[in-house]
PDB file of C-alpha atoms and ligand atoms in Angstrom:
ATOM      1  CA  UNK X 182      16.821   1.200   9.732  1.00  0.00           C
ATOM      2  CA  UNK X 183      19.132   0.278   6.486  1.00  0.00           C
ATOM      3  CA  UNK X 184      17.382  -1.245   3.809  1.00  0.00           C
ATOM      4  CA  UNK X 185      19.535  -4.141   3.807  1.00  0.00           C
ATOM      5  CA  UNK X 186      18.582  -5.146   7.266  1.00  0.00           C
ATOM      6  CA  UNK X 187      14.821  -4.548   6.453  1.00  0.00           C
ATOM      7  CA  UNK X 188      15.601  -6.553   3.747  1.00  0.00           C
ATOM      8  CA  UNK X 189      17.150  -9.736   6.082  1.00  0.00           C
ATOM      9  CA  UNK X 190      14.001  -9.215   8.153  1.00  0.00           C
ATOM     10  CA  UNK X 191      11.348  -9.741   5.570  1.00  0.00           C
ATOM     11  CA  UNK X 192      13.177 -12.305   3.493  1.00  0.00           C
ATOM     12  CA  UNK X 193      13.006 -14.101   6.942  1.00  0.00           C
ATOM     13  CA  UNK X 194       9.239 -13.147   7.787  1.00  0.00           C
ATOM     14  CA  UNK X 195       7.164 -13.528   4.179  1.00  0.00           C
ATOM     15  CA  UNK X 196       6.648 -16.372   2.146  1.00  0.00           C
ATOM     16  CA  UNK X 197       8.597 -16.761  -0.655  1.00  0.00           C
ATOM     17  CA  UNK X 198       6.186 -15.522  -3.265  1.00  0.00           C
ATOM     18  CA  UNK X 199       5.334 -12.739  -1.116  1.00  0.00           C
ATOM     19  CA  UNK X 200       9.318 -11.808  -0.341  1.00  0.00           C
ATOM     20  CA  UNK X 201       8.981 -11.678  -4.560  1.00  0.00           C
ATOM     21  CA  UNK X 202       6.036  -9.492  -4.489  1.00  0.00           C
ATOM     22  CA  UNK X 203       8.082  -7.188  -1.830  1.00  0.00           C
ATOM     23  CA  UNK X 204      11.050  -7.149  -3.843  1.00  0.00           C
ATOM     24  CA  UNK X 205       9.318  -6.027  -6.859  1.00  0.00           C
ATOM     25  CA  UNK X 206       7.404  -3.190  -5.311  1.00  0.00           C
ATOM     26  CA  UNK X 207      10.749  -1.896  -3.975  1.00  0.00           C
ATOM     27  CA  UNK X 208      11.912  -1.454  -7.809  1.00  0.00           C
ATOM     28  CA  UNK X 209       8.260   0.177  -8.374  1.00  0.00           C
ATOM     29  CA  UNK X 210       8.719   2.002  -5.598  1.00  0.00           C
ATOM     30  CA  UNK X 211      12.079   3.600  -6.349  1.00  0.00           C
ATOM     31  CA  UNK X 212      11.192   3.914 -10.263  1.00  0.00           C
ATOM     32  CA  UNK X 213       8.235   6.122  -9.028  1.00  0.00           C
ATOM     33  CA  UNK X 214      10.354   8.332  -6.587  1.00  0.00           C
ATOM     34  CA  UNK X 215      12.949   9.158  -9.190  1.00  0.00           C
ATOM     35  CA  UNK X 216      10.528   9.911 -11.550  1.00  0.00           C
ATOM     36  CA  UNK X 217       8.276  12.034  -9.445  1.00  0.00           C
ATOM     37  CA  UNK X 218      10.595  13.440  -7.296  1.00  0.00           C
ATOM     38  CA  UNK X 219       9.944  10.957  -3.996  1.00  0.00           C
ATOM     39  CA  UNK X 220      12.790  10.928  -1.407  1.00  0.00           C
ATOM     40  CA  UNK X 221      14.124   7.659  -2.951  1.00  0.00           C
ATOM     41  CA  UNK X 222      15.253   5.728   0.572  1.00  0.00           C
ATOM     42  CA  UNK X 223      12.358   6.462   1.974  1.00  0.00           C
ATOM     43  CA  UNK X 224       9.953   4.597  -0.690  1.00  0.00           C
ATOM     44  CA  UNK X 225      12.888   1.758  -0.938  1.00  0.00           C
ATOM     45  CA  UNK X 226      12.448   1.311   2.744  1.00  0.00           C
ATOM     46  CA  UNK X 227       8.401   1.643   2.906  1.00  0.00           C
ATOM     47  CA  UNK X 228       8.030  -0.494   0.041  1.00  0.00           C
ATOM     48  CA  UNK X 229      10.396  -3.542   1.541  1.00  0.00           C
ATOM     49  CA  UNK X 230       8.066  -3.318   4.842  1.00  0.00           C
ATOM     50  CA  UNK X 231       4.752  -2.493   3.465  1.00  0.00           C
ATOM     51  CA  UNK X 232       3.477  -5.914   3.740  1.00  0.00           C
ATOM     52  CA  UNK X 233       5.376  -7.213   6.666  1.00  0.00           C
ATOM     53  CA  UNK X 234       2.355  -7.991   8.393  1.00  0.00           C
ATOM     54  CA  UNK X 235       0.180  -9.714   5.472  1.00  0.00           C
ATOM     55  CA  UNK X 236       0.768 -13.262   7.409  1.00  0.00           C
ATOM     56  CA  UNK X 237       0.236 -12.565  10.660  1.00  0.00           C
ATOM     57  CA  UNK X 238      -2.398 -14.053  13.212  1.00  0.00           C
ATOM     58  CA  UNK X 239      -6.106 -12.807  12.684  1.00  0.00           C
ATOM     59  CA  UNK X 240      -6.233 -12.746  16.571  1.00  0.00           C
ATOM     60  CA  UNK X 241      -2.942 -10.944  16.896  1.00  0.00           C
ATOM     61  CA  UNK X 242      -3.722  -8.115  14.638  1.00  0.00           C
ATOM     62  CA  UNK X 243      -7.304  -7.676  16.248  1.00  0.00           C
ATOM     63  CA  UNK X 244      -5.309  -7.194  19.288  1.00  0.00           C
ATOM     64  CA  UNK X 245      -3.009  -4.798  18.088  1.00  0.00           C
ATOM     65  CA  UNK X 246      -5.923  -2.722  16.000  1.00  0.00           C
ATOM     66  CA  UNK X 247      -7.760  -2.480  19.743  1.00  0.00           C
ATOM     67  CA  UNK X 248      -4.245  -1.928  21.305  1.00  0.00           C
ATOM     68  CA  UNK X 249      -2.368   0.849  19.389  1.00  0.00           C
ATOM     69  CA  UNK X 250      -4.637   4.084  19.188  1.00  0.00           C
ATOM     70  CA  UNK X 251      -3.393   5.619  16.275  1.00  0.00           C
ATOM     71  CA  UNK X 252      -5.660   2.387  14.227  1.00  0.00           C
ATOM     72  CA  UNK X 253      -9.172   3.266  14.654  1.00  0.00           C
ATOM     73  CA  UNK X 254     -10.633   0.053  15.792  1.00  0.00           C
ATOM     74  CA  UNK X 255     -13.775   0.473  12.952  1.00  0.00           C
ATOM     75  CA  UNK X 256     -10.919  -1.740  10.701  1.00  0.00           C
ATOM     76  CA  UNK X 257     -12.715  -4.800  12.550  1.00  0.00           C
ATOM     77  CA  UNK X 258     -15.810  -4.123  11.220  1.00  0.00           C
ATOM     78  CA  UNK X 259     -13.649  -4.621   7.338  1.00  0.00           C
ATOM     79  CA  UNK X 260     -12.250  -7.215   5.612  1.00  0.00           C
ATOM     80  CA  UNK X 261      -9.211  -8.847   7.657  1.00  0.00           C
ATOM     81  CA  UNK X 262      -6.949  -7.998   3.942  1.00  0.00           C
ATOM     82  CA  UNK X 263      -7.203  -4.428   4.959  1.00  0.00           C
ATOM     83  CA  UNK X 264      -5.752  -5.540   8.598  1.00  0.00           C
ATOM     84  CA  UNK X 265      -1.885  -5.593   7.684  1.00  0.00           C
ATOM     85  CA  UNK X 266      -1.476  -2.299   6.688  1.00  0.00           C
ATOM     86  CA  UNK X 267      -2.048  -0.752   9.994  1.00  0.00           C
ATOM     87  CA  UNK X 268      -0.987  -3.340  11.523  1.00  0.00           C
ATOM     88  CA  UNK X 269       2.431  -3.371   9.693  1.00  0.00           C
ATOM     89  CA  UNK X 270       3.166   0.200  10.117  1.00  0.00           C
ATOM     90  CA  UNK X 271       2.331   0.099  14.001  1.00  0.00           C
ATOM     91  CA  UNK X 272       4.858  -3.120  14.307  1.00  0.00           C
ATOM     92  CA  UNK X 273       7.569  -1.840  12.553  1.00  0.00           C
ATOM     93  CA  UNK X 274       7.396   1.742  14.972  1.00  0.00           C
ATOM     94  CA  UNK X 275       7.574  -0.689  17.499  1.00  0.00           C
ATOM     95  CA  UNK X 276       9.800  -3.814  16.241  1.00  0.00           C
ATOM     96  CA  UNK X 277      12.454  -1.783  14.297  1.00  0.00           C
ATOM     97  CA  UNK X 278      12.313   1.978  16.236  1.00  0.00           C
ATOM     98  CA  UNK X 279      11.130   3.355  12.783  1.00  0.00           C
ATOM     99  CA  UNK X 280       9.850   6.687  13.645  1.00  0.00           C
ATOM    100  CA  UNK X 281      10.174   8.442  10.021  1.00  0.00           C
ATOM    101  CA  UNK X 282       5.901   9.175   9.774  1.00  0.00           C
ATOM    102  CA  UNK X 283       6.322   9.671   6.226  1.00  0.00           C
ATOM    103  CA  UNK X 284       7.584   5.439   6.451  1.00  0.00           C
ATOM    104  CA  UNK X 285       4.727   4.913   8.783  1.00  0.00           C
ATOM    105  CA  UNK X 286       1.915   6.445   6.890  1.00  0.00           C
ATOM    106  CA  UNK X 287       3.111   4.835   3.388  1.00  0.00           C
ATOM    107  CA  UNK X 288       2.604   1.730   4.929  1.00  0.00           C
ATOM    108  CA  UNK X 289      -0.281   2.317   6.951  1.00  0.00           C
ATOM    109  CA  UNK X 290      -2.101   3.629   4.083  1.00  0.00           C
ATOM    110  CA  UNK X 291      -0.799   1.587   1.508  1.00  0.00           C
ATOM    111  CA  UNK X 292      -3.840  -1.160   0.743  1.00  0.00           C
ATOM    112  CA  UNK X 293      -6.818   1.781   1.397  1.00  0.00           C
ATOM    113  CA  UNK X 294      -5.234   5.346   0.078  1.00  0.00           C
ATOM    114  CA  UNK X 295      -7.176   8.174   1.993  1.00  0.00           C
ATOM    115  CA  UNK X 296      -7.917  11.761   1.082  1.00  0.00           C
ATOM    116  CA  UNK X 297      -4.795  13.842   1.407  1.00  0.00           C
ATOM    117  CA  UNK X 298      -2.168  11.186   0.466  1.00  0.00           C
ATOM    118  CA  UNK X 299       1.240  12.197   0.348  1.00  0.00           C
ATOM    119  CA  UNK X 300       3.642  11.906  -2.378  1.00  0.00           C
ATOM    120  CA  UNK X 301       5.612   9.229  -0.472  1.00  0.00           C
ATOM    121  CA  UNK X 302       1.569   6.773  -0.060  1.00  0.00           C
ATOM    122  CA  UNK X 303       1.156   7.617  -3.773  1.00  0.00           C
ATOM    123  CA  UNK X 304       4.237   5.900  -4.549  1.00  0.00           C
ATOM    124  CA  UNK X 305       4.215   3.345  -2.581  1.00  0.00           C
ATOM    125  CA  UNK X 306       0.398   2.856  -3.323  1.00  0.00           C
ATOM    126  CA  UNK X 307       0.850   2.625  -6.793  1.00  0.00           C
ATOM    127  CA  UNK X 308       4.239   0.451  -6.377  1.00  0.00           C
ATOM    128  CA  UNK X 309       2.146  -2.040  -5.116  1.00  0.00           C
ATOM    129  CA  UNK X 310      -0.229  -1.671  -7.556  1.00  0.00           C
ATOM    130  CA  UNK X 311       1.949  -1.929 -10.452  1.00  0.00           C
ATOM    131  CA  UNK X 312       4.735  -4.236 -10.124  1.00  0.00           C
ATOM    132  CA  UNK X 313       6.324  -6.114 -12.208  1.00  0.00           C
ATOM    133  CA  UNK X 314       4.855  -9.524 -10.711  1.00  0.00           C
ATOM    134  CA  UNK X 315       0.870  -8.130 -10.990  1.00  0.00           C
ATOM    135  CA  UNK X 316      -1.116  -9.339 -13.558  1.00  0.00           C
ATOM    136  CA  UNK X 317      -4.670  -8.998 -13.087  1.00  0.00           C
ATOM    137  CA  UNK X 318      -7.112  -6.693 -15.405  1.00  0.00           C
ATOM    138  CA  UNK X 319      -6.628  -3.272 -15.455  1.00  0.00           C
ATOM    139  CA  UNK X 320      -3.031  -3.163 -14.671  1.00  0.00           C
ATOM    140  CA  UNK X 321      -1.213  -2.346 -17.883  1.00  0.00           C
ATOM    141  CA  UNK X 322      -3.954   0.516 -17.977  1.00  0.00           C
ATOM    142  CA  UNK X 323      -2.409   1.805 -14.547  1.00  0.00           C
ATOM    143  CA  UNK X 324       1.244   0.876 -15.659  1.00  0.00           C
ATOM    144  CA  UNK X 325       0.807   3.046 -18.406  1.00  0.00           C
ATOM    145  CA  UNK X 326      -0.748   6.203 -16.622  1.00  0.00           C
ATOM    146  CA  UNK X 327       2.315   5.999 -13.981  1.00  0.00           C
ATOM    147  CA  UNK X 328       4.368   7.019 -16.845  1.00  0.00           C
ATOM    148  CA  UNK X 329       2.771   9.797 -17.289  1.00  0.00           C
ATOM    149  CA  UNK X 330       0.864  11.601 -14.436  1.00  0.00           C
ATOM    150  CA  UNK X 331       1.101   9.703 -10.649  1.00  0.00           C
ATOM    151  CA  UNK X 332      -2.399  11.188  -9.451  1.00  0.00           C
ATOM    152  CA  UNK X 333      -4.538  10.154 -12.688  1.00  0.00           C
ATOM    153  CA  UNK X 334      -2.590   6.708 -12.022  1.00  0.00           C
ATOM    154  CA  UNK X 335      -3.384   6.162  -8.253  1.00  0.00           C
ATOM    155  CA  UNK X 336      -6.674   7.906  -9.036  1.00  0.00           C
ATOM    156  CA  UNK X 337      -7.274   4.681 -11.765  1.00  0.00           C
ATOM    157  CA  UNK X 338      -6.216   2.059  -9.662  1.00  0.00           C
ATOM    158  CA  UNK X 339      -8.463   3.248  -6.922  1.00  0.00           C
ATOM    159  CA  UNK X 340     -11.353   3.074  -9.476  1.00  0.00           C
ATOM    160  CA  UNK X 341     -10.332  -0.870 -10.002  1.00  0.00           C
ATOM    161  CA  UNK X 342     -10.609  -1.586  -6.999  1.00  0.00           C
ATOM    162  CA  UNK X 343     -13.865   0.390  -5.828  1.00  0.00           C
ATOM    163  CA  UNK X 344     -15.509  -1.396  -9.004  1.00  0.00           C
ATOM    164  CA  UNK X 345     -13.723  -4.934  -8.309  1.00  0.00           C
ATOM    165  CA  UNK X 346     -14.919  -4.735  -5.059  1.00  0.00           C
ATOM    166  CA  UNK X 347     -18.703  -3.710  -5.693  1.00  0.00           C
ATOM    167  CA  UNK X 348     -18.691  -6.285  -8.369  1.00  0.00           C
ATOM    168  CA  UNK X 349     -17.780  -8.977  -5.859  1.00  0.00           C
ATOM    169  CA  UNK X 350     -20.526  -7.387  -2.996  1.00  0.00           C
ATOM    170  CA  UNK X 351     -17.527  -6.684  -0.766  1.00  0.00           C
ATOM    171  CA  UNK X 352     -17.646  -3.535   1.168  1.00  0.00           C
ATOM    172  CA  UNK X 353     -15.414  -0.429   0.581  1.00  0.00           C
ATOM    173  CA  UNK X 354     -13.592   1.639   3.648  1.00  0.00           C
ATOM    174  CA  UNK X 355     -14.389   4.788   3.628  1.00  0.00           C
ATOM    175  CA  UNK X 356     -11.199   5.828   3.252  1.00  0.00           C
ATOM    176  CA  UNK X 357     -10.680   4.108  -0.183  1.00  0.00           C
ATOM    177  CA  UNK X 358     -14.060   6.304  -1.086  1.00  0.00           C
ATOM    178  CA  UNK X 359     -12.312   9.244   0.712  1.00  0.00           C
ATOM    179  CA  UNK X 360      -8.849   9.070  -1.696  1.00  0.00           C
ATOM    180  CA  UNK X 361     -10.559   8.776  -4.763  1.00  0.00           C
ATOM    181  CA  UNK X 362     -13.181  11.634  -4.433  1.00  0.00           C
ATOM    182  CA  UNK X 363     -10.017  13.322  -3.304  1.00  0.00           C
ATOM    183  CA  UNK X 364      -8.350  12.628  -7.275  1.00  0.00           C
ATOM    184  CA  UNK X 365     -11.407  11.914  -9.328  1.00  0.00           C
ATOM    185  CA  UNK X 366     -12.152  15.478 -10.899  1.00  0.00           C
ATOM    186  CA  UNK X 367      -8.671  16.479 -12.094  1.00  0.00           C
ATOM    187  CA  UNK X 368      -7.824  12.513 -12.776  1.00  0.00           C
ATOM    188  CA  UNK X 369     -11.137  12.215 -14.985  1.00  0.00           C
ATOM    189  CA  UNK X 370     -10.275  15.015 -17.172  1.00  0.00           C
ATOM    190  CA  UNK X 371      -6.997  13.309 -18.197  1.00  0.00           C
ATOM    191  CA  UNK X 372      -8.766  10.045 -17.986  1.00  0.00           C
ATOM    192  CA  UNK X 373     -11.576  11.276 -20.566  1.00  0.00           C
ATOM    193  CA  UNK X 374      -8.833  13.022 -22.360  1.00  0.00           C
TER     194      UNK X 374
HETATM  195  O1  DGI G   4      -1.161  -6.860   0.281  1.00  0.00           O
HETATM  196  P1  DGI G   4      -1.252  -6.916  -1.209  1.00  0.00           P
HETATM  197  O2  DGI G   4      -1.952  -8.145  -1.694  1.00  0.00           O
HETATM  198  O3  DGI G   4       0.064  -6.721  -1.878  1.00  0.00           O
HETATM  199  O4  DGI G   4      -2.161  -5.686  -1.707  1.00  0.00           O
HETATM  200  P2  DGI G   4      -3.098  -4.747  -0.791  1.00  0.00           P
HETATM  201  O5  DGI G   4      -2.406  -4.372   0.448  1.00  0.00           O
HETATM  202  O6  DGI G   4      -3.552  -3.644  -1.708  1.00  0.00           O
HETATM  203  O7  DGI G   4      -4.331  -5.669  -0.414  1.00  0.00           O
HETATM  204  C1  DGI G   4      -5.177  -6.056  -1.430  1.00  0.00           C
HETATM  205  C2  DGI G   4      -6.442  -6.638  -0.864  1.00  0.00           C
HETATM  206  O8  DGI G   4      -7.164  -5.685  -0.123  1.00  0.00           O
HETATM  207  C3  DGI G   4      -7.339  -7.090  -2.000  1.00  0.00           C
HETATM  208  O9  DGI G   4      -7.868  -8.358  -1.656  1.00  0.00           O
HETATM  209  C4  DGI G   4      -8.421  -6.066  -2.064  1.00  0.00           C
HETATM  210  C5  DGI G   4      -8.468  -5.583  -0.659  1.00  0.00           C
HETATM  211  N1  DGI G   4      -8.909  -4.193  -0.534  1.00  0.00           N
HETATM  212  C6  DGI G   4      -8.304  -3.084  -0.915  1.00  0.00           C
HETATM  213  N2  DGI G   4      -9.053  -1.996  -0.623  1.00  0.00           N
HETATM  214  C7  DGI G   4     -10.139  -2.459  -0.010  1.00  0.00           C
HETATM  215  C8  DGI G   4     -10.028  -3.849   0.037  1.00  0.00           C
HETATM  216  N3  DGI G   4     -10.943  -4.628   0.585  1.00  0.00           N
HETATM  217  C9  DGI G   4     -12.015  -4.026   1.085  1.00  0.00           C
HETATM  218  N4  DGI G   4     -12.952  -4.794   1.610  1.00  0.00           N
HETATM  219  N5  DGI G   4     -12.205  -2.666   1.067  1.00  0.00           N
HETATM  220  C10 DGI G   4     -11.297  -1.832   0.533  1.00  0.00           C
HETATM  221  O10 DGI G   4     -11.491  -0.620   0.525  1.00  0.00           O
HETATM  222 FE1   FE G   5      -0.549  -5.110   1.289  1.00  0.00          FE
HETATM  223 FE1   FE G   6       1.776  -5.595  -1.361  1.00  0.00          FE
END
């Protein structure tokens, strides 16, 4: 798929504000692969569908988490925002014939992280963390590590969220857990550095 026809798609599925958001992780998103070596179409296109799904119907993406086997069903037991990620990469294998599983798993992954992420979900991970529409506490802080090292920056925005999260009594998937422990020890030593 081309990105301007991914492009035609979402404008025509998201909300305005959330076509924004989209359109500014896409410049995140290719900032970060050019400066960290990324295959650049790949994180343009992952980044323009990452949140293709954010809107759709509660019942519908239950459905599709019991449905498609690759999303393990324990997602229902989470908070419904974590829904759209697997949800979104599973529609857009099916909607669009996107294959690519480096596209897949960038979206997939792309609101939780998990251990082992690859170059292409740190990008787009952090895109979405960082871009230029975000303002919430803690951001500039992350803005400011993506200029210099991509793991201590993911590694920092996972910490946010774990402690936003907590603060607020909200549960954490495991895999959120799973990708920090994964970046913590070398990420702390810049981080205390
Ligand atoms: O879709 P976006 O708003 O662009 O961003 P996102 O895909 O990162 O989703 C953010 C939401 O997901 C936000 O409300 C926090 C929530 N979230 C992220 N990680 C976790 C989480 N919620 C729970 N309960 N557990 C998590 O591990
Ligand atoms: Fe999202
Ligand atoms: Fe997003």
């Amino acid at each position: 798929m081309k990105i301007e026809e991914a492009m035609r798609e979402v404008e025509h599925i998201l909300p305005r504000k959330r076509y924004e958001h989209t359109l500014g992780v896409v410049q995140s998103a290719k900032y970060l692969a050019e400066k960290y070596h990324g295959n650049v179409e790949k994180a343009e296109l992952a980044a323009m569908l990452h949140d293709i799904a954010k809107y759709f119907n509660k019942n519908d993406m239950a459905a599709m988490i019991k449905k498609v086997p690759d999303i393990p069903d324990d997602l229902l037991e989470y908070h419904v925002s974590l829904w759209h990620a697997p949800v979104g990469a599973a529609y857009v294998k099916e909607k669009y014939d996107i294959n690519d599983n480096d596209i897949l798993n960038a979206i997939f992954y792309h609101t939780t992280g998990r251990k082992g992420m690859t170059l292409l979900e740190k990008i787009v991970f952090l895109a979405d963390y960082i871009e230029p529409g975000r303002r919430f506490p803690g951001v500039e802080e992350v803005r400011r590590l993506a200029e210099i090292d991509l793991d201590t920056a993911v590694a920092k925005a996972l910490e946010n969220t774990i402690i936003f999260l907590a603060s607020r009594h909200q549960q954490i998937y495991p895999d959120t857990i799973s990708a920090y422990n994964d970046l913590i020890n070398q990420a702390g030593r810049n981080l205390k550095s």
